[in-house]
Structures are given as C-alpha cells and as structure tokens.
Short mmCIF file of N, CA and C in Angstrom, two decimals:
data_model
loop_
_atom_site.label_atom_id
_atom_site.label_comp_id
_atom_site.label_asym_id
_atom_site.label_seq_id
_atom_site.Cartn_x
_atom_site.Cartn_y
_atom_site.Cartn_z
N MET A 366 26.23 -18.30 1.82
CA MET A 366 26.21 -19.53 2.56
C MET A 366 24.91 -20.30 2.32
N LYS A 367 23.79 -19.58 2.20
CA LYS A 367 22.51 -20.22 1.98
C LYS A 367 22.51 -21.01 0.68
N ASN A 368 23.02 -20.40 -0.39
CA ASN A 368 23.02 -21.09 -1.68
C ASN A 368 23.90 -22.33 -1.65
N ALA A 369 25.05 -22.23 -1.01
CA ALA A 369 25.94 -23.39 -0.92
C ALA A 369 25.27 -24.50 -0.10
N ARG A 370 24.61 -24.13 1.00
CA ARG A 370 23.92 -25.12 1.84
C ARG A 370 22.79 -25.78 1.06
N GLN A 371 22.00 -24.98 0.36
CA GLN A 371 20.88 -25.54 -0.39
C GLN A 371 21.37 -26.41 -1.55
N SER A 372 22.46 -26.04 -2.16
CA SER A 372 23.04 -26.87 -3.21
C SER A 372 23.49 -28.21 -2.63
N GLU A 373 24.06 -28.16 -1.44
CA GLU A 373 24.50 -29.40 -0.80
C GLU A 373 23.30 -30.25 -0.41
N ILE A 374 22.20 -29.63 0.00
CA ILE A 374 20.97 -30.39 0.30
C ILE A 374 20.49 -31.11 -0.95
N LEU A 375 20.49 -30.43 -2.08
CA LEU A 375 20.09 -31.08 -3.34
C LEU A 375 21.01 -32.25 -3.65
N ASN A 376 22.30 -32.06 -3.44
CA ASN A 376 23.27 -33.12 -3.67
C ASN A 376 22.99 -34.32 -2.76
N ILE A 377 22.70 -34.06 -1.50
CA ILE A 377 22.45 -35.12 -0.53
C ILE A 377 21.20 -35.92 -0.92
N VAL A 378 20.09 -35.23 -1.20
CA VAL A 378 18.85 -35.97 -1.47
C VAL A 378 18.90 -36.70 -2.81
N GLN A 379 19.76 -36.28 -3.72
CA GLN A 379 19.90 -36.98 -4.98
C GLN A 379 20.75 -38.23 -4.84
N ASN A 380 21.60 -38.28 -3.81
CA ASN A 380 22.54 -39.39 -3.69
C ASN A 380 22.31 -40.29 -2.48
N LYS A 381 21.41 -39.91 -1.57
CA LYS A 381 21.16 -40.70 -0.37
C LYS A 381 19.67 -40.74 -0.10
N ASP A 382 19.23 -41.80 0.55
CA ASP A 382 17.85 -41.88 1.01
C ASP A 382 17.77 -41.21 2.38
N VAL A 383 17.22 -40.02 2.40
CA VAL A 383 17.06 -39.25 3.63
C VAL A 383 15.57 -39.08 3.87
N ASP A 384 15.08 -39.56 5.03
CA ASP A 384 13.64 -39.48 5.24
C ASP A 384 13.21 -38.55 6.38
N THR A 385 14.16 -37.99 7.12
CA THR A 385 13.80 -37.05 8.18
C THR A 385 14.70 -35.81 8.11
N GLN A 386 14.20 -34.74 8.69
CA GLN A 386 15.00 -33.52 8.75
C GLN A 386 16.23 -33.73 9.62
N GLU A 387 16.11 -34.57 10.64
CA GLU A 387 17.25 -34.86 11.50
C GLU A 387 18.37 -35.54 10.71
N GLN A 388 18.01 -36.50 9.84
CA GLN A 388 19.02 -37.16 9.01
C GLN A 388 19.69 -36.15 8.07
N LEU A 389 18.88 -35.27 7.51
CA LEU A 389 19.42 -34.26 6.61
C LEU A 389 20.36 -33.33 7.38
N LEU A 390 19.97 -32.96 8.57
CA LEU A 390 20.81 -32.12 9.43
C LEU A 390 22.14 -32.80 9.74
N GLU A 391 22.11 -34.10 10.04
CA GLU A 391 23.34 -34.86 10.32
C GLU A 391 24.23 -34.91 9.08
N GLU A 392 23.65 -35.14 7.91
CA GLU A 392 24.42 -35.18 6.67
C GLU A 392 25.09 -33.83 6.41
N LEU A 393 24.36 -32.76 6.63
CA LEU A 393 24.92 -31.42 6.44
C LEU A 393 26.06 -31.16 7.42
N ARG A 394 25.87 -31.53 8.66
CA ARG A 394 26.91 -31.32 9.67
C ARG A 394 28.16 -32.11 9.32
N ALA A 395 27.99 -33.32 8.79
CA ALA A 395 29.14 -34.13 8.39
C ALA A 395 29.91 -33.47 7.25
N ARG A 396 29.23 -32.61 6.50
CA ARG A 396 29.86 -31.90 5.39
C ARG A 396 30.29 -30.48 5.78
N GLY A 397 30.21 -30.16 7.08
CA GLY A 397 30.69 -28.88 7.56
C GLY A 397 29.67 -27.76 7.62
N TYR A 398 28.40 -28.07 7.41
CA TYR A 398 27.35 -27.05 7.48
C TYR A 398 26.64 -27.18 8.83
N HIS A 399 26.80 -26.17 9.67
CA HIS A 399 26.18 -26.19 10.99
C HIS A 399 24.99 -25.24 10.96
N THR A 400 23.80 -25.81 11.08
CA THR A 400 22.57 -25.04 10.96
C THR A 400 21.53 -25.60 11.91
N THR A 401 20.33 -25.06 11.88
CA THR A 401 19.27 -25.51 12.77
C THR A 401 18.20 -26.26 12.01
N GLN A 402 17.36 -26.96 12.75
CA GLN A 402 16.25 -27.69 12.14
C GLN A 402 15.28 -26.72 11.47
N ALA A 403 15.07 -25.55 12.06
CA ALA A 403 14.16 -24.56 11.47
C ALA A 403 14.68 -24.08 10.11
N THR A 404 15.98 -23.90 10.00
CA THR A 404 16.58 -23.49 8.73
C THR A 404 16.41 -24.59 7.69
N ILE A 405 16.63 -25.84 8.11
CA ILE A 405 16.46 -26.98 7.20
C ILE A 405 15.02 -27.03 6.71
N SER A 406 14.08 -26.80 7.60
CA SER A 406 12.67 -26.82 7.24
C SER A 406 12.37 -25.76 6.17
N ARG A 407 12.92 -24.56 6.34
CA ARG A 407 12.73 -23.50 5.33
C ARG A 407 13.40 -23.88 4.01
N ASP A 408 14.59 -24.46 4.09
CA ASP A 408 15.28 -24.90 2.88
C ASP A 408 14.46 -25.92 2.11
N ILE A 409 13.89 -26.88 2.83
CA ILE A 409 13.07 -27.93 2.21
C ILE A 409 11.91 -27.29 1.46
N LYS A 410 11.28 -26.31 2.08
CA LYS A 410 10.16 -25.62 1.44
C LYS A 410 10.61 -24.85 0.21
N GLU A 411 11.69 -24.07 0.33
CA GLU A 411 12.19 -23.27 -0.79
C GLU A 411 12.64 -24.14 -1.96
N LEU A 412 13.23 -25.29 -1.65
CA LEU A 412 13.71 -26.20 -2.70
C LEU A 412 12.61 -27.07 -3.26
N ARG A 413 11.42 -26.98 -2.66
CA ARG A 413 10.26 -27.77 -3.08
C ARG A 413 10.52 -29.27 -3.00
N LEU A 414 11.17 -29.67 -1.91
CA LEU A 414 11.41 -31.09 -1.71
C LEU A 414 10.14 -31.74 -1.18
N VAL A 415 9.90 -32.96 -1.61
CA VAL A 415 8.74 -33.73 -1.16
C VAL A 415 9.21 -35.11 -0.75
N LYS A 416 8.36 -35.81 -0.01
CA LYS A 416 8.70 -37.18 0.36
C LYS A 416 8.02 -38.12 -0.62
N GLU A 417 8.79 -39.15 -1.05
CA GLU A 417 8.24 -40.16 -1.94
C GLU A 417 8.45 -41.53 -1.33
N LEU A 418 7.60 -42.45 -1.69
CA LEU A 418 7.69 -43.82 -1.21
C LEU A 418 8.82 -44.54 -1.92
N THR A 419 9.67 -45.23 -1.15
CA THR A 419 10.78 -45.99 -1.74
C THR A 419 10.34 -47.42 -1.98
N GLY A 420 11.14 -48.18 -2.69
CA GLY A 420 10.85 -49.58 -2.97
C GLY A 420 10.81 -50.44 -1.72
N SER A 421 11.48 -50.00 -0.65
CA SER A 421 11.51 -50.77 0.58
C SER A 421 10.37 -50.41 1.53
N GLY A 422 9.47 -49.54 1.09
CA GLY A 422 8.33 -49.18 1.91
C GLY A 422 8.55 -47.96 2.79
N GLY A 423 9.74 -47.39 2.78
CA GLY A 423 10.02 -46.19 3.55
C GLY A 423 9.79 -44.95 2.70
N TYR A 424 10.18 -43.83 3.23
CA TYR A 424 10.05 -42.57 2.51
C TYR A 424 11.41 -41.90 2.42
N ARG A 425 11.54 -41.02 1.42
CA ARG A 425 12.77 -40.26 1.25
C ARG A 425 12.43 -38.91 0.64
N TYR A 426 13.26 -37.91 0.96
CA TYR A 426 13.09 -36.61 0.32
C TYR A 426 13.56 -36.68 -1.12
N THR A 427 12.83 -36.00 -1.98
CA THR A 427 13.20 -35.90 -3.39
C THR A 427 12.73 -34.56 -3.93
N ILE A 428 13.18 -34.22 -5.10
CA ILE A 428 12.79 -32.96 -5.73
C ILE A 428 11.44 -33.17 -6.39
N SER A 429 10.51 -32.26 -6.13
CA SER A 429 9.18 -32.35 -6.71
C SER A 429 9.26 -32.31 -8.23
N GLU A 430 8.55 -33.21 -8.88
CA GLU A 430 8.53 -33.21 -10.35
C GLU A 430 7.85 -31.94 -10.87
N ARG A 431 6.82 -31.48 -10.15
CA ARG A 431 6.17 -30.22 -10.52
C ARG A 431 7.12 -29.09 -10.24
N LYS A 432 7.26 -28.24 -11.15
CA LYS A 432 8.08 -27.04 -11.02
C LYS A 432 9.55 -27.36 -10.81
N ALA A 433 9.97 -28.59 -11.08
CA ALA A 433 11.39 -28.94 -10.89
C ALA A 433 12.27 -28.13 -11.83
N ALA A 434 11.82 -27.94 -13.04
CA ALA A 434 12.62 -27.19 -14.00
C ALA A 434 12.84 -25.75 -13.54
N SER A 435 11.77 -25.10 -13.06
CA SER A 435 11.94 -23.72 -12.61
C SER A 435 12.76 -23.65 -11.33
N ALA A 436 12.62 -24.64 -10.46
CA ALA A 436 13.42 -24.67 -9.24
C ALA A 436 14.89 -24.84 -9.59
N PHE A 437 15.18 -25.74 -10.53
CA PHE A 437 16.57 -25.93 -10.94
C PHE A 437 17.10 -24.69 -11.64
N ASP A 438 16.27 -24.05 -12.45
CA ASP A 438 16.71 -22.84 -13.12
C ASP A 438 17.09 -21.78 -12.10
N THR A 439 16.27 -21.61 -11.07
CA THR A 439 16.57 -20.65 -10.02
C THR A 439 17.83 -21.05 -9.27
N ARG A 440 17.94 -22.32 -8.91
CA ARG A 440 19.12 -22.82 -8.19
C ARG A 440 20.37 -22.60 -9.04
N LEU A 441 20.27 -22.96 -10.33
CA LEU A 441 21.42 -22.81 -11.21
C LEU A 441 21.86 -21.36 -11.29
N ARG A 442 20.92 -20.46 -11.47
CA ARG A 442 21.25 -19.04 -11.53
C ARG A 442 21.96 -18.59 -10.26
N ASN A 443 21.44 -18.99 -9.11
CA ASN A 443 22.04 -18.59 -7.83
C ASN A 443 23.43 -19.19 -7.66
N ILE A 444 23.58 -20.47 -7.98
CA ILE A 444 24.88 -21.12 -7.85
C ILE A 444 25.89 -20.43 -8.76
N PHE A 445 25.49 -20.19 -9.99
CA PHE A 445 26.43 -19.61 -10.93
C PHE A 445 26.76 -18.17 -10.60
N LYS A 446 25.78 -17.39 -10.19
CA LYS A 446 26.05 -15.99 -9.87
C LYS A 446 26.95 -15.85 -8.65
N GLU A 447 26.79 -16.73 -7.67
CA GLU A 447 27.55 -16.59 -6.44
C GLU A 447 28.78 -17.48 -6.36
N GLY A 448 28.82 -18.55 -7.15
CA GLY A 448 29.91 -19.49 -6.98
C GLY A 448 30.82 -19.72 -8.16
N VAL A 449 30.37 -19.42 -9.38
CA VAL A 449 31.19 -19.70 -10.55
C VAL A 449 32.11 -18.52 -10.84
N VAL A 450 33.38 -18.85 -11.02
CA VAL A 450 34.39 -17.83 -11.29
C VAL A 450 34.57 -17.64 -12.79
N SER A 451 34.61 -18.75 -13.54
CA SER A 451 34.79 -18.66 -14.99
C SER A 451 34.30 -19.94 -15.67
N VAL A 452 34.07 -19.81 -16.97
CA VAL A 452 33.67 -20.94 -17.80
C VAL A 452 34.47 -20.85 -19.08
N ASP A 453 35.02 -21.99 -19.51
CA ASP A 453 35.80 -22.02 -20.74
C ASP A 453 35.48 -23.30 -21.49
N VAL A 454 35.77 -23.33 -22.78
CA VAL A 454 35.46 -24.48 -23.63
C VAL A 454 36.73 -24.99 -24.27
N ALA A 455 36.88 -26.31 -24.30
CA ALA A 455 37.97 -26.98 -25.02
C ALA A 455 37.32 -28.10 -25.82
N GLN A 456 37.02 -27.84 -27.06
CA GLN A 456 36.32 -28.75 -27.95
C GLN A 456 34.97 -29.13 -27.35
N ASN A 457 34.76 -30.39 -26.95
CA ASN A 457 33.45 -30.77 -26.42
C ASN A 457 33.42 -30.77 -24.88
N ILE A 458 34.41 -30.16 -24.25
CA ILE A 458 34.49 -30.12 -22.80
C ILE A 458 34.32 -28.68 -22.32
N VAL A 459 33.43 -28.50 -21.35
CA VAL A 459 33.23 -27.20 -20.73
C VAL A 459 33.87 -27.26 -19.35
N VAL A 460 34.79 -26.34 -19.08
CA VAL A 460 35.47 -26.28 -17.79
C VAL A 460 34.82 -25.16 -16.97
N VAL A 461 34.33 -25.53 -15.79
CA VAL A 461 33.66 -24.58 -14.90
C VAL A 461 34.53 -24.42 -13.65
N ARG A 462 35.02 -23.21 -13.44
CA ARG A 462 35.82 -22.90 -12.23
C ARG A 462 34.90 -22.23 -11.23
N THR A 463 34.94 -22.71 -9.98
CA THR A 463 34.06 -22.19 -8.94
C THR A 463 34.86 -21.71 -7.74
N MET A 464 34.15 -21.13 -6.79
CA MET A 464 34.74 -20.82 -5.49
C MET A 464 35.08 -22.17 -4.85
N PRO A 465 36.06 -22.21 -3.96
CA PRO A 465 36.44 -23.48 -3.34
C PRO A 465 35.25 -24.20 -2.70
N GLY A 466 35.15 -25.49 -3.01
CA GLY A 466 34.12 -26.33 -2.42
C GLY A 466 32.79 -26.37 -3.15
N LEU A 467 32.62 -25.59 -4.22
CA LEU A 467 31.31 -25.51 -4.87
C LEU A 467 31.20 -26.25 -6.20
N ALA A 468 32.30 -26.81 -6.70
CA ALA A 468 32.24 -27.49 -8.00
C ALA A 468 31.30 -28.69 -7.97
N SER A 469 31.33 -29.44 -6.89
CA SER A 469 30.47 -30.62 -6.80
C SER A 469 28.99 -30.24 -6.83
N ALA A 470 28.63 -29.19 -6.09
CA ALA A 470 27.23 -28.74 -6.07
C ALA A 470 26.81 -28.25 -7.46
N ALA A 471 27.67 -27.50 -8.12
CA ALA A 471 27.34 -26.99 -9.45
C ALA A 471 27.16 -28.14 -10.44
N CYS A 472 28.07 -29.10 -10.43
CA CYS A 472 27.97 -30.24 -11.36
C CYS A 472 26.77 -31.13 -11.04
N SER A 473 26.51 -31.33 -9.76
CA SER A 473 25.36 -32.14 -9.37
C SER A 473 24.06 -31.51 -9.85
N THR A 474 23.95 -30.21 -9.70
CA THR A 474 22.76 -29.50 -10.15
C THR A 474 22.62 -29.61 -11.66
N LEU A 475 23.72 -29.43 -12.37
CA LEU A 475 23.69 -29.53 -13.84
C LEU A 475 23.32 -30.94 -14.28
N ASP A 476 23.86 -31.96 -13.62
CA ASP A 476 23.52 -33.35 -13.95
C ASP A 476 22.02 -33.59 -13.80
N ALA A 477 21.44 -33.07 -12.75
CA ALA A 477 20.02 -33.28 -12.47
C ALA A 477 19.11 -32.53 -13.44
N MET A 478 19.65 -31.55 -14.14
CA MET A 478 18.84 -30.75 -15.05
C MET A 478 18.59 -31.42 -16.40
N ASP A 479 19.27 -32.52 -16.68
CA ASP A 479 19.09 -33.23 -17.95
C ASP A 479 19.28 -32.27 -19.13
N ILE A 480 20.43 -31.63 -19.19
CA ILE A 480 20.75 -30.65 -20.22
C ILE A 480 20.99 -31.35 -21.55
N ASP A 481 20.33 -30.84 -22.58
CA ASP A 481 20.47 -31.41 -23.91
C ASP A 481 21.93 -31.34 -24.36
N GLY A 482 22.48 -32.47 -24.74
CA GLY A 482 23.85 -32.52 -25.25
C GLY A 482 24.90 -32.79 -24.19
N MET A 483 24.51 -32.81 -22.90
CA MET A 483 25.48 -33.07 -21.85
C MET A 483 25.50 -34.57 -21.54
N VAL A 484 26.69 -35.15 -21.65
CA VAL A 484 26.86 -36.58 -21.40
C VAL A 484 27.06 -36.84 -19.91
N GLY A 485 27.81 -35.97 -19.23
CA GLY A 485 28.05 -36.14 -17.80
C GLY A 485 29.01 -35.08 -17.30
N SER A 486 29.33 -35.19 -16.01
CA SER A 486 30.23 -34.21 -15.42
C SER A 486 31.16 -34.90 -14.43
N LEU A 487 32.23 -34.18 -14.11
CA LEU A 487 33.19 -34.64 -13.11
C LEU A 487 33.62 -33.41 -12.33
N ALA A 488 33.58 -33.50 -10.99
CA ALA A 488 33.87 -32.33 -10.18
C ALA A 488 35.00 -32.59 -9.20
N GLY A 489 35.82 -31.58 -9.04
CA GLY A 489 36.82 -31.56 -7.98
C GLY A 489 36.36 -30.58 -6.92
N ASP A 490 37.28 -29.91 -6.29
CA ASP A 490 36.93 -28.95 -5.25
C ASP A 490 36.44 -27.63 -5.85
N ASP A 491 37.22 -27.09 -6.79
CA ASP A 491 36.87 -25.80 -7.37
C ASP A 491 36.82 -25.82 -8.90
N THR A 492 36.84 -27.00 -9.47
CA THR A 492 36.77 -27.12 -10.93
C THR A 492 35.88 -28.30 -11.30
N GLY A 493 35.01 -28.06 -12.26
CA GLY A 493 34.17 -29.12 -12.80
C GLY A 493 34.34 -29.17 -14.29
N ILE A 494 34.26 -30.38 -14.84
CA ILE A 494 34.26 -30.49 -16.30
C ILE A 494 32.94 -31.12 -16.72
N LEU A 495 32.39 -30.57 -17.78
CA LEU A 495 31.16 -31.09 -18.36
C LEU A 495 31.51 -31.67 -19.72
N ILE A 496 31.19 -32.92 -19.91
CA ILE A 496 31.47 -33.56 -21.19
C ILE A 496 30.20 -33.44 -22.03
N MET A 497 30.34 -32.73 -23.14
CA MET A 497 29.21 -32.49 -24.03
C MET A 497 29.31 -33.46 -25.21
N ARG A 498 28.18 -33.70 -25.85
CA ARG A 498 28.12 -34.66 -26.95
C ARG A 498 29.03 -34.24 -28.11
N ASP A 499 29.10 -32.96 -28.40
CA ASP A 499 30.00 -32.48 -29.45
C ASP A 499 30.37 -31.01 -29.19
N ASN A 500 31.21 -30.48 -30.06
CA ASN A 500 31.72 -29.12 -29.88
C ASN A 500 30.62 -28.07 -29.91
N SER A 501 29.62 -28.26 -30.78
CA SER A 501 28.57 -27.24 -30.87
C SER A 501 27.73 -27.16 -29.60
N PHE A 502 27.44 -28.31 -28.98
CA PHE A 502 26.72 -28.29 -27.71
C PHE A 502 27.55 -27.57 -26.65
N ALA A 503 28.86 -27.81 -26.65
CA ALA A 503 29.74 -27.17 -25.67
C ALA A 503 29.74 -25.66 -25.86
N GLN A 504 29.85 -25.20 -27.09
CA GLN A 504 29.84 -23.77 -27.37
C GLN A 504 28.51 -23.13 -26.98
N GLN A 505 27.42 -23.81 -27.33
CA GLN A 505 26.09 -23.29 -27.02
C GLN A 505 25.89 -23.18 -25.50
N PHE A 506 26.24 -24.24 -24.77
CA PHE A 506 26.08 -24.23 -23.32
C PHE A 506 26.95 -23.16 -22.68
N SER A 507 28.19 -23.04 -23.14
CA SER A 507 29.09 -22.03 -22.60
C SER A 507 28.52 -20.63 -22.80
N GLY A 508 27.94 -20.39 -23.96
CA GLY A 508 27.31 -19.10 -24.22
C GLY A 508 26.17 -18.80 -23.28
N GLU A 509 25.35 -19.83 -22.98
CA GLU A 509 24.24 -19.65 -22.04
C GLU A 509 24.75 -19.35 -20.64
N VAL A 510 25.83 -20.03 -20.24
CA VAL A 510 26.39 -19.79 -18.91
C VAL A 510 26.97 -18.40 -18.81
N HIS A 511 27.64 -17.94 -19.87
CA HIS A 511 28.19 -16.59 -19.84
C HIS A 511 27.07 -15.55 -19.67
N LYS A 512 25.90 -15.80 -20.25
CA LYS A 512 24.76 -14.88 -20.05
C LYS A 512 24.32 -14.88 -18.58
N LEU A 513 24.34 -16.06 -17.95
CA LEU A 513 23.95 -16.15 -16.54
C LEU A 513 24.91 -15.39 -15.64
N LEU A 514 26.17 -15.36 -16.02
CA LEU A 514 27.19 -14.74 -15.18
C LEU A 514 27.19 -13.23 -15.25
N LYS A 515 26.50 -12.66 -16.21
CA LYS A 515 26.48 -11.20 -16.37
C LYS A 515 25.54 -10.56 -15.39
#
C-alpha cells in the first residue's frame, strides 16, 4: 500500500500544483487513499519532495533535482517488484501489465525518468503501453525490466 500511495503522490505533484500537505491529503483521499498528515509528511521526506516557486508567486511540491535519478530508480524498482505482473514487447511497443490500479503510477514514473528511446506512454487500469523510438530500444528496455522483476 505504501508504494502505491507514494507512486500516486508522485503522480499528483507532477500533474497538479499542490502547495500544502492538506491539499495533498485531499487529493489522495479523492483517489481512495485514506491516510494521515503524519504519513504524508514521512512520504514527502522519503520521496525527497521540495517546494519550488511557481510563476504566479506561490509554491508547489516538486521532485528534488538532486538525487532525483536515484529516487526514481528506487521508486521504479519498488513499483515494478510489487506491482508489475508481466512485460512483453511488440515491435517498438512495450506492454506492461500491473496489479489493478497501478498502471498509471508505473507509466507516470517512467515518463518522469526521461528514459532514452521512450517517446511516451499510455496507461489504463492494469495495462500500460510504452512507445519506444524503435524495436531495439523496446527490446533493450524490456530486458532491463525483466532484470528488475527477478
């Protein structure tokens, strides 16, 4: 549950301007995650979220540029180990099957990682597709994911 919640937090802060823990808590509750402010505070620390100044003069939570790669690597490993059921390749498309409700979090995390050769992703409830630049990128990425799943 923790990994799914933290993945959803990453998804929220990447797609919405959230400047308080209360707003983040409300967003999570709207998505079916019932937790406490203390838990959110720990999640923010573990995910290394920081506040940045927005163009309108307010603040919003964002992922720290420092150590972002290692944080994403850790998040990706956790998401894939606990939520991904299978990965398959069809030419330049990688199909990622997840536990119900986790495809969006997995694809959102992958999008934010700026993976070489990945053009974009599309997620449903339990299936995500990754569009790779060509077949070799798809095969290479699939191989890396299979290593993570072991």
